GROMACS .gro file of C-alpha atoms in nm:
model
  223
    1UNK     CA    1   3.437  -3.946  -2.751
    2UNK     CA    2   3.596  -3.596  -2.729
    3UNK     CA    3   3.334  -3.456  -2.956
    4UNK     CA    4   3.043  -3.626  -2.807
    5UNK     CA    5   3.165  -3.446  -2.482
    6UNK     CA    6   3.181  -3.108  -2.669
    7UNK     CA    7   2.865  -3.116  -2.761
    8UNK     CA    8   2.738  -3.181  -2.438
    9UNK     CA    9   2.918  -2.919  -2.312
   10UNK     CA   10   2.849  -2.664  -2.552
   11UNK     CA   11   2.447  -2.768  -2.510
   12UNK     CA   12   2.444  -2.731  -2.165
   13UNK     CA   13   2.657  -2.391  -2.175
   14UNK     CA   14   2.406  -2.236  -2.415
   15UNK     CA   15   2.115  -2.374  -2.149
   16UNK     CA   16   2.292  -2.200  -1.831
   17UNK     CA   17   2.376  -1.921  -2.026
   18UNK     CA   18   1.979  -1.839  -2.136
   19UNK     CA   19   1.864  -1.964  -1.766
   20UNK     CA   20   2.143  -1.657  -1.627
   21UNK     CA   21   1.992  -1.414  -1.862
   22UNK     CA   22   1.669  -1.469  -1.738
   23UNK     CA   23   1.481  -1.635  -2.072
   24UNK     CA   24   1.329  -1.936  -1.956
   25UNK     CA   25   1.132  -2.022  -2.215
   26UNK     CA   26   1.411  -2.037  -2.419
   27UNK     CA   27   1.618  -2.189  -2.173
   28UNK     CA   28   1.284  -2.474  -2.157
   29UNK     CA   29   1.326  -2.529  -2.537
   30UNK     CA   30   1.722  -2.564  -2.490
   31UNK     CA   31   1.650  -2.804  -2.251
   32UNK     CA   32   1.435  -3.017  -2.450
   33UNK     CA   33   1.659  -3.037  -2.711
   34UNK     CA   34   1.946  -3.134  -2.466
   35UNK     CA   35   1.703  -3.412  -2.338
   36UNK     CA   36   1.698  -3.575  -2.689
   37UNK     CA   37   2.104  -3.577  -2.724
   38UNK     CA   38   2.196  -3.980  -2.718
   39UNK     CA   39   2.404  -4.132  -2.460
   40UNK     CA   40   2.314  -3.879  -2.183
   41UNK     CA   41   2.477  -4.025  -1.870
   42UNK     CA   42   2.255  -4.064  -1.591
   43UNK     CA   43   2.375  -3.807  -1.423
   44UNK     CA   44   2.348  -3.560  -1.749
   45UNK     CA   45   1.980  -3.671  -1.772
   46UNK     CA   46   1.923  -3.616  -1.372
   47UNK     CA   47   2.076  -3.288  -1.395
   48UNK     CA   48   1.847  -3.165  -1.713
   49UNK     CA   49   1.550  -3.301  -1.564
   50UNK     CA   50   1.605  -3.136  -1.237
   51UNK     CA   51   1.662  -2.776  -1.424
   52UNK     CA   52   1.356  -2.834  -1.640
   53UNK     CA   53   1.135  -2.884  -1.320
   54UNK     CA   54   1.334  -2.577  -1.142
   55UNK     CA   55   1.201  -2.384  -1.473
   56UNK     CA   56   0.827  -2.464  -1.491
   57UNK     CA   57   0.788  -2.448  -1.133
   58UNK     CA   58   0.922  -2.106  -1.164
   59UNK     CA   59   0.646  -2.010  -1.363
   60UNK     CA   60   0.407  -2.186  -1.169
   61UNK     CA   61   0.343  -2.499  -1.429
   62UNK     CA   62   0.370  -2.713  -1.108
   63UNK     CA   63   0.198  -3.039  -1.291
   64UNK     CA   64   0.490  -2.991  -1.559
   65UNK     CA   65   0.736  -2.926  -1.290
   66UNK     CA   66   0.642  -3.207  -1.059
   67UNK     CA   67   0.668  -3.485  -1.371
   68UNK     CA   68   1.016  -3.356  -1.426
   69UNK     CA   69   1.127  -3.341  -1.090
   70UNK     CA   70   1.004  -3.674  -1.064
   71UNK     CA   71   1.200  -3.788  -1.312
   72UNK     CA   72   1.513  -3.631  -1.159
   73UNK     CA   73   1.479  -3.777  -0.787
   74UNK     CA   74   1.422  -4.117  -0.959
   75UNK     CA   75   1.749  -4.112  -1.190
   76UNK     CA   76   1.984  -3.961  -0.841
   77UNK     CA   77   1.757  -4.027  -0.472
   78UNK     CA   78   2.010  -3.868  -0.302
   79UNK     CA   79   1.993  -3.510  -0.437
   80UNK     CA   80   1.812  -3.358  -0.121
   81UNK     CA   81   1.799  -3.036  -0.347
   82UNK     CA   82   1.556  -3.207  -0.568
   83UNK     CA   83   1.385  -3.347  -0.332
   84UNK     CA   84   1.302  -3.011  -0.207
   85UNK     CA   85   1.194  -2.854  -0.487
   86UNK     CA   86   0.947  -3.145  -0.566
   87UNK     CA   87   0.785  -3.110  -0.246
   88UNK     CA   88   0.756  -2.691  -0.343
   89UNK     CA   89   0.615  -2.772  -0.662
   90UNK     CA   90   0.289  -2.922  -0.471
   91UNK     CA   91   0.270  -2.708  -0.179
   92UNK     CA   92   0.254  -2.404  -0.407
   93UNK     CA   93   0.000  -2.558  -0.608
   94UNK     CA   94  -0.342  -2.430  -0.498
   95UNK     CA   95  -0.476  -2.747  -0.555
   96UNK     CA   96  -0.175  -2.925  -0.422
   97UNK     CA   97  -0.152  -3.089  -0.089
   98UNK     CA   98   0.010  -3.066   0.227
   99UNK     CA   99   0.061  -3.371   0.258
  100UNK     CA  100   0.225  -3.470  -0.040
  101UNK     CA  101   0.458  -3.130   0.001
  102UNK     CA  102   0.565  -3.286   0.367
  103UNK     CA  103   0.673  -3.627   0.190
  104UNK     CA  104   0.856  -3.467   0.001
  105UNK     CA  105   1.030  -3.185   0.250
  106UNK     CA  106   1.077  -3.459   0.527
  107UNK     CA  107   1.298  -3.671   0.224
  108UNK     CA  108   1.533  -3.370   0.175
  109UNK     CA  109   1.518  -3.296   0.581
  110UNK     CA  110   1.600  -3.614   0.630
  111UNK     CA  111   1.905  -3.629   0.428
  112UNK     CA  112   2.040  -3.311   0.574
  113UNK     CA  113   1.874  -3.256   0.896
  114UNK     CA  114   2.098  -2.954   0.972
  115UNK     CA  115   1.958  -2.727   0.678
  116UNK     CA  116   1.719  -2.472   0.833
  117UNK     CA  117   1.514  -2.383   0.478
  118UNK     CA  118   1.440  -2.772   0.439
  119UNK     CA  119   1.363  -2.767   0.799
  120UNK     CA  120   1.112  -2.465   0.773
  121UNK     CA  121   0.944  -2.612   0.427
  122UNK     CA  122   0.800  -2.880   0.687
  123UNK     CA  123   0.717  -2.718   0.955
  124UNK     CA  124   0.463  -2.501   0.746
  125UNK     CA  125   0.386  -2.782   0.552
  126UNK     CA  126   0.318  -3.046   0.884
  127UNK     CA  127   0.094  -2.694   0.999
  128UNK     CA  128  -0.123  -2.695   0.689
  129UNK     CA  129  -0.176  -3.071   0.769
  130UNK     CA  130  -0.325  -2.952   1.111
  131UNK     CA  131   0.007  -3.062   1.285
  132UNK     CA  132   0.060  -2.732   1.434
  133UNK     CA  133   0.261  -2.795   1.781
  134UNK     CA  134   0.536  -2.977   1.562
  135UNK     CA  135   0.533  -2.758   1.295
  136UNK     CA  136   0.594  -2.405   1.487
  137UNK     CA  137   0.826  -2.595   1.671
  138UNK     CA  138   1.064  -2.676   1.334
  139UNK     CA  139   0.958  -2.345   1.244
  140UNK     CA  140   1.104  -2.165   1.517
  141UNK     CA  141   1.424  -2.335   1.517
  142UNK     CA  142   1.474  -2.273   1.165
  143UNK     CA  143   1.416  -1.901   1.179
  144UNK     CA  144   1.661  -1.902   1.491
  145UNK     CA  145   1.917  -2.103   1.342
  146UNK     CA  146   1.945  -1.850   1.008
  147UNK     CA  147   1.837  -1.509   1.162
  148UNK     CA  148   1.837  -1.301   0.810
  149UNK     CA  149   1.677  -1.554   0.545
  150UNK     CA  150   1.390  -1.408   0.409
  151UNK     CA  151   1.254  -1.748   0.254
  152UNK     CA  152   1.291  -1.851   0.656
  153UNK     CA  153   1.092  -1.611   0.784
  154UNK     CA  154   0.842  -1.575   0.505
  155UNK     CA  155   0.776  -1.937   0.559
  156UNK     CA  156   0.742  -1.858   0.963
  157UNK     CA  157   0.498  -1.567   0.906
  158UNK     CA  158   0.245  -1.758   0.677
  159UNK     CA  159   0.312  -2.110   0.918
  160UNK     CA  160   0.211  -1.898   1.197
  161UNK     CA  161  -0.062  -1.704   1.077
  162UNK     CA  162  -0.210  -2.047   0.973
  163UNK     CA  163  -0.161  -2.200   1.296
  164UNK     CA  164  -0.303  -1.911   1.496
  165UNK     CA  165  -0.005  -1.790   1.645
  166UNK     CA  166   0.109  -1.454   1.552
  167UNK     CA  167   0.272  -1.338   1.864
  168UNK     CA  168   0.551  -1.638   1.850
  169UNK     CA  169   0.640  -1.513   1.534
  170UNK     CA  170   0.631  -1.152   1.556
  171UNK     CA  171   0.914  -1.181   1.851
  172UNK     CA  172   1.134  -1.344   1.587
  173UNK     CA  173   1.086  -1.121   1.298
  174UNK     CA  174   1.107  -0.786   1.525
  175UNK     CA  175   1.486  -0.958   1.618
  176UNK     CA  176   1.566  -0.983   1.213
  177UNK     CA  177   1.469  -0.633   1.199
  178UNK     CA  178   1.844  -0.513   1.266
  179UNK     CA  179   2.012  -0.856   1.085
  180UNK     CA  180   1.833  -0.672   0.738
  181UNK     CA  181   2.108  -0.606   0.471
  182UNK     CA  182   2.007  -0.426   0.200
  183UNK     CA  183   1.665  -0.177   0.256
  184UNK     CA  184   1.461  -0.459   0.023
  185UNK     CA  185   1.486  -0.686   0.233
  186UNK     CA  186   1.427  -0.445   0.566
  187UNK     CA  187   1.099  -0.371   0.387
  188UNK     CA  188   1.015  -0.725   0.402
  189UNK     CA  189   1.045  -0.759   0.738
  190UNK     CA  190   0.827  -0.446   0.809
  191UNK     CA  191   0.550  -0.541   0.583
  192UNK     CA  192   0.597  -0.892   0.759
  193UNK     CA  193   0.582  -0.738   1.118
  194UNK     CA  194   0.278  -0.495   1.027
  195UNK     CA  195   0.068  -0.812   0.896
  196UNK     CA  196   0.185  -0.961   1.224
  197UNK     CA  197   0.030  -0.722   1.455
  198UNK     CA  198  -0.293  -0.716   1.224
  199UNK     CA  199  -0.328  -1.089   1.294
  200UNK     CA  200  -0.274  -1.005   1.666
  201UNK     CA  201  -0.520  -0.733   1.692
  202UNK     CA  202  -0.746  -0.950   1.504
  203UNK     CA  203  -0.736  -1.232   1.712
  204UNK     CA  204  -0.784  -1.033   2.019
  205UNK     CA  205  -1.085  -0.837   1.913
  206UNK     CA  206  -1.343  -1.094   1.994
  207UNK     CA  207  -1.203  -1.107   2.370
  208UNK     CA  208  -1.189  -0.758   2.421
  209UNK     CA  209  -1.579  -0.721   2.292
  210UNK     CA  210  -1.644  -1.006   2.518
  211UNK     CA  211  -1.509  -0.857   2.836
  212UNK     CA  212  -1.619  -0.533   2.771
  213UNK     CA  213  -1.990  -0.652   2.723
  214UNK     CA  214  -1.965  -0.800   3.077
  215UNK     CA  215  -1.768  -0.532   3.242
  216UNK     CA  216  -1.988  -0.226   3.089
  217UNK     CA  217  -2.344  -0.133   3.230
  218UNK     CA  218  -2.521  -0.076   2.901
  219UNK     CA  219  -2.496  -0.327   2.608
  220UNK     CA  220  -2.255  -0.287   2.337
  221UNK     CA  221  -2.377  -0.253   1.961
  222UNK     CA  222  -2.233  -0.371   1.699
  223UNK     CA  223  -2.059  -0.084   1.459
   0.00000   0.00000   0.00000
């Protein structure tokens, strides 16, 4: 029993220890190999799985990463973690869906309702479904609940873009201007801020032609 439980140790060690150093495909064919060990636990097996999915959906193999992901949240439901992840792995699929990403994010929300990046995941997600009034609404309460996360407001940025709503979230991410810890992240937030105003401007271009064709005593050409 005590060397069964070595080598399962000693398996696993060599897979976290390739995943740290940043080789995932060898961390992938570590992980296969631990996968064919006999008498995995359930647990052992969940745990593999989940990794395995983590891996592939890192490098955007989301049909590989949803089947083992799968596989995880089926062998332990109540991993809200996993959950998550599984719901990423089709709503960063460009031929995914929204509404199979939402399933998924509302599962892990549901489980811990508290958590403001499981919170954010669907409110883009319910936006993309056309669901926009609910969906800014979790979005806004995630990105005020954790200030600084740069998933958060990524997520808030692209949610509100979608939904036609740039100046909600520009107020936001102008506030998580000062909360900006290291200068990476502060040039985030002004590449975030600058595509923000774009959108603005954008949006308000039509109006302002409009008025001024009504207002001025010549007509306006276009160009």
């Amino acid at each position: 029993m005590s060397r069964t439980l070595t080598v399962f140790q000693g398996a696993w060690a060599s897979v976290r220890q390739a995943v740290r150093a940043g080789r995932r495909t060898d961390a992938l064919r570590l992980l296969r190999r631990y996968l064919h060990l006999p008498s995995l636990s359930v647990q052992q097996r969940a745990r593999a799985e989940a990794l395995t999915g983590h891996l592939y959906l890192s490098l955007g193999e989301y049909a590989r990463a949803r089947w083992h992901l799968r596989r995880a949240v089926m062998l332990c439901p109540t991993k809200s973690r996993w959950q998550y992840l599984l719901g990423c792995a089709w709503a960063e699929d460009p031929v995914g869906g929204h509404d199979r990403a939402a399933r998924w994010f509302w599962r892990a929300w549901r489980r811990r309702p508290q958590h403001p990046l499981y919170r954010s995941a669907l409110g883009e997600a319910l936006i993309g479904m056309g669901k926009v009034r609910r969906g800014a609404r979790l979005l806004l309460r995630a990105a005020r609940q954790a200030p600084g996360s740069l998933p958060i407001l990524q997520r808030l940025v692209r949610g509100m873009i979608r939904a036609g709503r740039p100046s909600l979230a520009l107020r936001v991410v102008c506030a998580a201007r000062f909360l900006c810890r290291t200068p990476m992240a502060g040039q985030h937030v002004e590449e975030w801020i600058r595509q923000l105003r774009f959108e603005q401007a954008r949006r308000h271009q039509p109006l302002l032609r409009s008025a001024m064709r009504y207002s001025l005593p010549f007509p306006l050409r276009a160009g």
